[in-house]
Short mmCIF file of C-alpha atoms in Angstrom, two decimals:
data_model
loop_
_atom_site.label_atom_id
_atom_site.label_comp_id
_atom_site.label_asym_id
_atom_site.label_seq_id
_atom_site.Cartn_x
_atom_site.Cartn_y
_atom_site.Cartn_z
CA MET A 6 -66.39 30.81 201.49
CA GLN A 7 -63.60 33.27 202.12
CA ILE A 8 -61.54 31.68 199.42
CA ARG A 9 -64.09 32.13 196.81
CA HIS A 10 -64.71 35.73 197.97
CA ARG A 11 -61.04 36.57 197.69
CA THR A 12 -60.96 35.01 194.22
CA ARG A 13 -63.64 37.15 193.00
CA VAL A 14 -62.36 40.28 194.55
CA SER A 15 -58.80 39.51 193.31
CA THR A 16 -60.18 38.91 189.80
CA TRP A 17 -62.05 42.35 189.99
CA VAL A 18 -58.84 44.16 190.98
CA ASP A 19 -56.81 42.65 188.14
CA MET A 20 -59.48 44.00 185.73
CA GLN A 21 -59.32 47.34 186.93
CA ARG A 22 -55.47 47.23 186.51
CA ILE A 23 -55.77 45.99 182.94
CA THR A 24 -58.56 48.04 181.71
CA PRO A 25 -56.86 51.53 181.55
CA ILE A 26 -53.76 50.22 179.88
CA THR A 27 -55.81 48.26 177.16
CA SER A 28 -57.89 51.39 176.64
CA LYS A 29 -54.83 53.53 176.07
CA LEU A 30 -53.30 50.88 173.65
CA LEU A 31 -56.43 50.64 171.69
CA LEU A 32 -56.70 54.40 171.42
CA ALA A 33 -53.08 54.76 170.16
CA LEU A 34 -53.65 51.84 167.76
CA LEU A 35 -56.83 53.46 166.34
CA VAL A 36 -55.05 56.79 165.90
CA VAL A 37 -52.29 55.09 163.94
CA LEU A 38 -54.82 53.31 161.66
CA ILE A 39 -56.74 56.54 161.13
CA ALA A 40 -53.50 58.30 160.11
CA GLY A 41 -52.23 55.57 157.88
CA SER A 42 -55.65 55.45 156.08
CA ALA A 43 -55.38 59.21 155.46
CA VAL A 44 -51.98 58.85 154.02
CA SER A 45 -52.88 55.88 151.93
CA GLN A 46 -55.99 57.80 150.53
CA ASP A 47 -53.85 60.95 149.86
CA ALA A 48 -51.25 58.82 148.00
CA GLY A 49 -54.11 57.22 146.10
CA THR A 50 -55.55 60.49 145.24
CA LYS A 51 -52.12 61.60 144.01
CA ALA A 52 -51.53 58.37 142.17
CA GLN A 53 -54.92 58.72 140.15
CA SER A 54 -54.34 62.40 139.48
CA SER A 55 -50.85 61.39 138.17
CA GLY A 56 -52.43 58.35 136.19
CA ARG A 57 -54.86 60.88 134.53
CA THR A 58 -52.17 63.28 133.64
CA GLY A 59 -50.14 60.38 132.20
CA GLU A 60 -53.18 59.22 130.22
CA ALA A 61 -53.47 62.57 128.69
CA HIS A 62 -49.97 62.47 127.34
CA ASP A 63 -49.43 58.70 126.96
CA PRO A 64 -52.67 57.18 125.68
CA ALA A 65 -53.09 53.42 125.62
CA THR A 66 -52.10 51.69 122.54
CA THR A 67 -54.99 50.59 120.32
CA ILE A 68 -54.77 47.50 118.09
CA SER A 69 -56.60 48.00 114.91
CA VAL A 70 -57.53 45.01 112.84
CA LYS A 71 -58.83 45.73 109.15
CA VAL A 72 -61.78 43.46 108.06
CA ASN A 73 -62.73 43.52 104.42
CA VAL A 74 -66.48 43.41 104.63
CA VAL A 75 -68.14 43.45 101.10
CA ASN A 76 -71.78 44.96 101.30
CA VAL A 77 -74.21 44.28 98.46
CA LEU A 78 -77.56 46.11 97.99
CA ALA A 79 -80.07 43.86 96.28
CA THR A 80 -83.79 44.32 95.19
CA VAL A 81 -85.94 41.05 94.44
CA ARG A 82 -88.91 40.86 92.20
CA ASP A 83 -91.13 38.00 91.45
CA LYS A 84 -92.14 36.84 87.89
CA HIS A 85 -94.86 39.50 87.63
CA GLY A 86 -92.29 42.32 88.52
CA LYS A 87 -93.70 42.88 92.00
CA ILE A 88 -91.27 43.77 94.88
CA VAL A 89 -90.47 40.87 97.29
CA ASN A 90 -89.64 42.28 100.73
CA ASN A 91 -90.09 39.17 103.13
CA LEU A 92 -87.01 37.21 102.46
CA THR A 93 -84.63 36.15 105.20
CA GLN A 94 -80.75 35.71 105.14
CA GLY A 95 -81.14 31.95 104.34
CA ASP A 96 -82.89 32.66 101.14
CA PHE A 97 -80.03 34.12 99.39
CA THR A 98 -76.67 32.88 98.01
CA ILE A 99 -73.64 34.90 96.99
CA THR A 100 -70.62 33.97 94.86
CA GLU A 101 -67.51 35.92 94.29
CA ASP A 102 -65.62 35.09 91.13
CA GLY A 103 -67.37 31.82 91.14
CA ARG A 104 -66.79 30.83 94.88
CA PRO A 105 -69.48 30.60 97.31
CA GLN A 106 -69.44 33.20 100.16
CA SER A 107 -70.97 33.04 103.74
CA ILE A 108 -73.30 35.71 104.44
CA HIS A 109 -72.28 37.12 107.80
CA TYR A 110 -74.62 40.31 107.79
CA PHE A 111 -78.22 40.67 106.74
CA SER A 112 -80.72 43.35 107.03
CA ARG A 113 -83.71 44.86 105.14
CA GLU A 114 -82.97 48.46 104.38
CA THR A 115 -86.23 50.08 104.45
CA ASP A 116 -85.57 53.08 106.60
CA LEU A 117 -81.76 53.74 106.67
CA PRO A 118 -80.43 57.21 105.57
CA LEU A 119 -80.01 57.63 101.88
CA LYS A 120 -77.79 59.97 99.69
CA LEU A 121 -79.29 60.75 96.27
CA GLY A 122 -77.88 62.43 93.27
CA LEU A 123 -79.99 63.86 90.28
CA LEU A 124 -78.22 64.32 87.09
CA VAL A 125 -80.20 66.16 84.60
CA ASP A 126 -79.36 66.38 80.81
CA THR A 127 -79.80 70.14 79.76
CA SER A 128 -78.45 69.86 76.27
CA TRP A 129 -80.64 71.11 73.35
CA SER A 130 -82.09 67.58 72.69
CA GLN A 131 -83.90 67.83 76.05
CA HIS A 132 -85.48 71.37 75.91
CA ARG A 133 -88.92 70.06 74.94
CA VAL A 134 -89.06 67.70 77.90
CA LEU A 135 -87.34 69.61 80.59
CA ASP A 136 -90.33 71.04 82.19
CA GLN A 137 -91.68 67.59 82.80
CA GLU A 138 -88.39 66.32 84.28
CA ARG A 139 -88.10 69.41 86.57
CA SER A 140 -91.94 68.91 87.82
CA ALA A 141 -91.49 65.08 88.33
CA SER A 142 -88.05 65.52 90.01
CA HIS A 143 -89.51 68.09 92.41
CA SER A 144 -92.16 65.57 93.60
CA PHE A 145 -89.60 62.72 93.92
CA LEU A 146 -87.18 64.57 95.88
CA ASP A 147 -89.88 66.00 98.04
CA GLN A 148 -91.01 62.50 98.88
CA MET A 149 -87.66 60.77 99.17
CA VAL A 150 -85.47 63.31 101.12
CA ARG A 151 -86.41 63.13 104.83
CA GLU A 152 -84.80 66.26 106.35
CA ASP A 153 -83.85 64.42 109.53
CA ARG A 154 -81.72 61.85 107.89
CA ASP A 155 -81.51 61.89 103.85
CA ARG A 156 -79.49 64.17 101.71
CA ALA A 157 -79.49 64.95 97.99
CA PHE A 158 -77.64 67.08 95.31
CA VAL A 159 -78.38 68.26 91.86
CA ILE A 160 -76.13 68.32 88.73
CA HIS A 161 -76.95 69.57 85.22
CA PHE A 162 -74.75 68.60 82.21
CA ASP A 163 -74.55 69.78 78.64
CA ARG A 164 -71.44 71.51 77.51
CA GLN A 165 -70.25 71.38 80.90
CA VAL A 166 -70.98 69.65 84.12
CA GLU A 167 -72.20 71.88 86.89
CA LEU A 168 -73.17 71.23 90.53
CA LEU A 169 -76.27 73.35 91.15
CA GLN A 170 -76.70 72.16 94.82
CA ASP A 171 -74.25 70.32 96.97
CA LEU A 172 -75.60 67.52 99.37
CA THR A 173 -78.27 68.95 101.48
CA ALA A 174 -81.42 67.93 103.40
CA SER A 175 -83.15 71.18 102.52
CA HIS A 176 -86.17 70.82 100.25
CA GLU A 177 -86.04 74.60 99.75
CA LYS A 178 -82.59 74.59 98.41
CA LEU A 179 -83.25 71.44 96.21
CA ASP A 180 -86.25 73.21 94.79
CA GLN A 181 -84.23 76.32 93.94
CA ALA A 182 -81.73 74.03 92.12
CA LEU A 183 -84.53 72.55 89.92
CA LYS A 184 -85.94 75.93 89.16
CA SER A 185 -82.48 77.00 87.77
CA LEU A 186 -82.53 74.11 85.34
CA GLU A 187 -82.30 75.48 81.75
CA THR A 188 -81.46 73.87 78.47
CA SER A 189 -78.78 75.42 76.18
CA ALA A 190 -80.10 78.73 74.73
CA SER A 191 -79.83 77.41 71.16
CA GLU A 192 -78.99 74.53 69.01
CA PRO A 193 -75.24 74.32 68.95
CA SER A 194 -73.40 74.55 65.60
CA ASP A 195 -70.85 72.17 64.46
CA ASN A 196 -67.93 74.17 65.73
CA SER A 197 -69.10 74.98 69.21
CA GLY A 198 -67.54 72.12 70.84
CA GLY A 199 -64.15 73.64 71.68
CA GLY A 200 -65.49 75.99 74.48
CA SER A 201 -63.06 77.91 76.57
CA GLY A 202 -63.41 79.60 79.96
CA GLY A 203 -64.18 78.22 83.50
CA GLY A 204 -67.81 77.15 83.59
CA ASN A 205 -68.70 76.95 87.25
CA GLY A 206 -66.11 74.70 88.82
CA GLY A 207 -66.03 76.71 92.03
CA ASN A 208 -69.23 74.88 92.92
CA TRP A 209 -67.43 71.64 93.23
CA PRO A 210 -66.13 70.45 96.68
CA GLY A 211 -62.59 71.70 96.69
CA GLY A 212 -62.83 73.06 93.17
CA SER A 213 -61.78 76.32 91.85
CA GLN A 214 -63.41 78.28 89.16
CA GLY A 215 -62.26 77.16 85.75
CA SER A 216 -60.27 74.19 87.10
CA GLY A 217 -60.99 72.13 83.93
CA GLN A 218 -61.55 68.92 86.01
CA ARG A 219 -64.86 69.76 87.63
CA GLY A 220 -67.27 72.34 86.45
CA GLY A 221 -65.18 73.51 83.83
CA ARG A 222 -65.49 70.70 81.23
CA HIS A 223 -66.37 71.97 77.85
CA GLY A 224 -67.23 69.65 74.99
CA GLY A 225 -69.77 68.87 72.18
CA GLY A 226 -72.73 69.40 74.33
CA THR A 227 -73.93 66.21 76.30
CA MET A 228 -71.30 65.30 78.94
CA LEU A 229 -73.13 62.27 80.42
CA TYR A 230 -69.99 60.27 81.17
CA ASP A 231 -68.23 63.21 82.84
CA ALA A 232 -71.33 63.85 85.02
CA ILE A 233 -71.60 60.32 86.25
CA PHE A 234 -67.80 60.13 86.87
CA LEU A 235 -67.73 63.52 88.81
CA ALA A 236 -70.96 62.69 90.79
CA SER A 237 -69.37 59.43 91.88
CA ASP A 238 -65.82 60.37 92.43
CA GLU A 239 -66.16 63.94 93.95
CA LEU A 240 -69.29 63.53 95.81
CA MET A 241 -70.46 59.92 96.48
CA LYS A 242 -67.04 58.23 97.12
CA LYS A 243 -66.89 60.44 100.22
CA GLN A 244 -70.16 59.28 101.57
CA GLU A 245 -71.15 56.16 103.73
CA GLY A 246 -74.28 54.10 103.65
CA ARG A 247 -76.81 53.74 100.71
CA LYS A 248 -76.12 55.89 97.76
CA ALA A 249 -77.93 56.21 94.36
CA LEU A 250 -77.74 58.40 91.32
CA ILE A 251 -80.63 59.10 88.97
CA VAL A 252 -79.75 60.17 85.45
CA LEU A 253 -82.36 61.70 83.09
CA THR A 254 -81.10 61.95 79.48
CA ASP A 255 -81.38 60.50 76.03
CA GLY A 256 -78.17 58.43 76.73
CA VAL A 257 -76.07 59.94 73.87
CA ASP A 258 -72.64 61.35 75.11
CA ARG A 259 -70.98 64.06 73.27
CA GLY A 260 -67.78 65.73 74.52
CA SER A 261 -66.89 63.89 77.70
CA LYS A 262 -63.34 63.47 78.69
CA ASP A 263 -64.14 60.31 80.56
CA SER A 264 -65.23 57.15 78.72
CA LEU A 265 -68.26 54.92 79.31
CA ASP A 266 -65.98 52.45 81.17
CA GLU A 267 -64.42 55.07 83.27
CA ALA A 268 -67.83 56.44 84.33
CA ILE A 269 -69.26 52.87 85.34
CA GLU A 270 -65.88 52.18 87.16
CA SER A 271 -66.25 55.44 89.14
CA ALA A 272 -69.80 54.57 90.23
CA GLN A 273 -68.66 51.09 91.24
CA ARG A 274 -65.72 52.28 93.20
CA ALA A 275 -68.12 54.64 95.03
CA ASN A 276 -70.55 51.80 95.61
CA THR A 277 -73.30 53.82 94.08
CA ILE A 278 -76.29 52.46 92.26
CA VAL A 279 -77.27 54.32 88.98
CA TYR A 280 -80.84 54.48 87.99
CA SER A 281 -81.26 55.66 84.36
CA ILE A 282 -84.49 57.42 82.90
CA LEU A 283 -84.36 57.41 79.25
CA PHE A 284 -86.29 60.59 78.32
CA LYS A 285 -86.31 61.40 74.50
CA ASP A 286 -88.01 64.10 72.63
CA ASN A 287 -88.90 62.06 69.54
CA GLU A 288 -90.13 65.06 67.50
CA GLU A 289 -86.76 66.64 68.11
CA GLN A 290 -85.00 63.29 67.54
CA PHE A 291 -86.27 62.69 64.12
CA GLY A 292 -87.74 65.99 62.97
CA ARG A 293 -84.77 67.83 61.31
CA SER A 294 -81.35 66.54 61.41
CA GLY A 295 -81.94 62.84 62.02
CA GLY A 296 -80.07 62.74 65.26
CA PHE A 297 -81.10 63.95 68.66
CA GLY A 298 -81.67 67.63 67.67
CA ARG A 299 -78.03 68.06 66.51
CA PRO A 300 -76.36 68.28 63.08
CA SER A 301 -75.21 64.93 61.78
CA ILE A 302 -71.80 66.24 61.04
CA GLY A 303 -70.76 65.95 64.85
CA PHE A 304 -68.68 68.28 66.95
CA PRO A 305 -65.19 68.57 66.17
CA GLY A 306 -62.75 69.60 69.06
CA GLY A 307 -64.52 67.96 71.76
CA GLY A 308 -63.14 70.20 74.56
CA HIS A 309 -60.52 67.46 75.34
CA GLY A 310 -59.66 66.10 71.94
CA GLY A 311 -62.61 63.75 71.99
CA GLY A 312 -60.32 60.98 73.42
CA HIS A 313 -63.00 58.89 75.07
CA GLY A 314 -66.46 60.16 75.10
CA GLY A 315 -68.74 61.98 72.53
CA GLY A 316 -66.49 64.57 71.28
CA GLN A 317 -65.83 62.66 68.06
CA ARG A 318 -68.13 62.76 65.04
CA TYR A 319 -70.67 60.08 64.54
CA PRO A 320 -71.87 59.02 61.16
CA GLU A 321 -75.46 58.16 61.16
CA GLN A 322 -74.88 54.40 60.93
CA GLN A 323 -72.51 54.56 63.95
CA ARG A 324 -74.50 56.71 66.27
CA PRO A 325 -74.54 55.27 69.77
CA ASP A 326 -77.80 53.65 71.06
CA GLY A 327 -78.50 55.72 74.02
CA LYS A 328 -80.75 53.02 75.58
CA LYS A 329 -78.13 50.40 75.40
CA VAL A 330 -75.59 52.78 76.91
CA LEU A 331 -77.95 53.56 79.81
CA GLU A 332 -78.93 49.86 80.34
CA ARG A 333 -75.36 48.85 80.70
CA ILE A 334 -74.49 51.72 83.29
CA SER A 335 -77.41 50.78 85.45
CA LYS A 336 -77.10 46.93 85.05
CA GLU A 337 -73.34 46.88 86.17
CA THR A 338 -74.09 49.30 89.05
CA GLY A 339 -77.22 47.47 90.38
CA GLY A 340 -79.68 49.85 89.11
CA ARG A 341 -82.44 49.70 86.47
CA LEU A 342 -83.24 51.44 83.21
CA PHE A 343 -86.53 53.15 82.69
CA GLU A 344 -88.00 54.56 79.58
CA VAL A 345 -90.59 57.34 79.78
CA SER A 346 -93.63 56.61 77.45
CA LYS A 347 -97.22 57.35 77.52
CA LYS A 348 -97.80 54.03 79.14
CA GLU A 349 -95.18 54.77 81.81
CA PRO A 350 -94.80 58.50 82.55
CA ILE A 351 -91.94 59.90 84.57
CA ASP A 352 -93.81 60.38 87.72
CA GLN A 353 -94.76 56.59 87.66
CA ILE A 354 -91.06 55.80 86.99
CA TYR A 355 -90.17 57.85 90.07
CA SER A 356 -92.71 55.92 92.17
CA GLN A 357 -91.01 52.66 91.23
CA ILE A 358 -87.49 53.88 92.05
CA SER A 359 -88.82 55.23 95.32
CA GLU A 360 -90.35 51.80 96.04
CA GLU A 361 -87.11 49.97 95.21
CA LEU A 362 -85.02 52.36 97.48
CA ARG A 363 -87.25 51.55 100.28
CA ASN A 364 -87.16 47.88 100.01
CA GLN A 365 -83.64 46.76 99.49
CA TYR A 366 -81.74 44.00 101.31
CA ASN A 367 -78.06 44.60 102.60
CA LEU A 368 -75.97 41.57 102.42
CA GLY A 369 -72.57 41.47 103.73
CA TYR A 370 -69.61 38.95 103.69
CA THR A 371 -65.92 38.75 104.23
CA PRO A 372 -64.03 37.37 101.23
CA GLU A 373 -60.70 35.54 101.57
CA ARG A 374 -57.70 37.62 100.24
CA THR A 375 -54.64 36.09 99.19
CA ALA A 376 -52.89 39.50 98.76
CA ASP A 377 -53.20 42.64 100.79
CA ASN A 378 -52.54 44.82 97.67
CA ASP A 379 -55.30 43.26 95.73
CA ALA A 380 -57.01 46.11 93.91
CA SER A 381 -58.73 44.19 91.10
CA PHE A 382 -62.45 43.76 90.05
CA HIS A 383 -64.30 41.06 91.60
CA LYS A 384 -67.41 39.67 90.11
CA ILE A 385 -70.42 39.21 92.42
CA GLN A 386 -73.44 37.13 91.79
CA VAL A 387 -76.49 37.17 94.10
CA ALA A 388 -79.41 34.85 93.73
CA ALA A 389 -82.48 34.10 95.75
CA LYS A 390 -83.51 30.57 96.33
CA GLY A 391 -87.40 31.10 95.75
CA LYS A 392 -88.93 30.08 92.46
CA ASP A 393 -88.94 32.75 89.78
CA LEU A 394 -87.29 35.35 91.83
CA VAL A 395 -85.17 37.91 90.07
CA VAL A 396 -82.37 39.63 92.04
CA GLN A 397 -81.20 43.09 91.08
CA ALA A 398 -77.74 43.89 92.44
CA ARG A 399 -74.26 45.15 91.24
CA ASP A 400 -71.98 43.12 89.13
CA GLY A 401 -68.92 43.41 91.34
CA TYR A 402 -66.58 45.69 93.21
CA TYR A 403 -63.08 46.79 93.25
CA ALA A 404 -61.03 45.62 96.23
CA ASN A 405 -59.19 47.79 98.68
CA GLN A 406 -61.58 50.63 98.43
#
């Protein structure tokens, strides 16, 4: 019994000896750990601060990969001319230069932002119909331009091309631009084509008054091709998303520096659809001189020598067919030609354009390119698999835009 007792006592005495030493060691170790942690945290904070400073002066390298995606806006109608808006990606096929393409992107563009350009012919041949054009255009823009997402601009063209209102979402500004539309004060004479002076070139983005390249283009009196070229190249080319021009004219150009081909190409390069509204004053067209309200002798001078457009003299038998001109412009850019008549008034035409713009399909594909410097024109053909469906889309595009 004594042995057991001594053992228990001895054990108790040993524990008393060890415990203070252990406590001191543990306390010392804890102090060291806390100090080390503080130093580590301070070093980490300095490293992070240094890293942030370094990032400001030495940003990470970003690798950019260019992918050429071709987007095509398409409208589909059935055999009765009614809009078809319930198709899926699998209902479409696309070929480029005759080669089938895989559609990688598809959407129905019913509500996406839209950029609109209104180009109004204010030459003498339109002076009897301008009020109708102005009123219908006001209603159309009021309906189409949503102030929270869409924008539009207004251009008039006759012996010059003038930007009355740059891209804006303001209905008030667009209305003021339409109110300012006026036709030429009088019927031009046969020597009125060689105008001088600056026009209103300062209205064009980046332009200066009398630049001779924007608003200061003078010619025979109906600078249709120049108007399309400038609207596409100066305004639409800089915009993203859905874009459309609406042109109200009789389709006969006089005095443009740019040719019909150049006007179409500029719209294609800007990925812009052109809707043409053929609006002729039949009384003026056939009443006096046999040619759209102008003397049949033409307009010598043409402002720029009449090199491409309408500055040259047109004998009666060679007078351009305005309808065919507008039909070609619209077809090759993915739009449509409309002709104002008693059966189809201009406000009804605007309703059809509005319906099309709100019921488009957007198809995207990535073509194979054999050369990075390819800048040629590539033909596109879009088709729908359904029976008797007609697809309206642009004819092609220029690579490396």
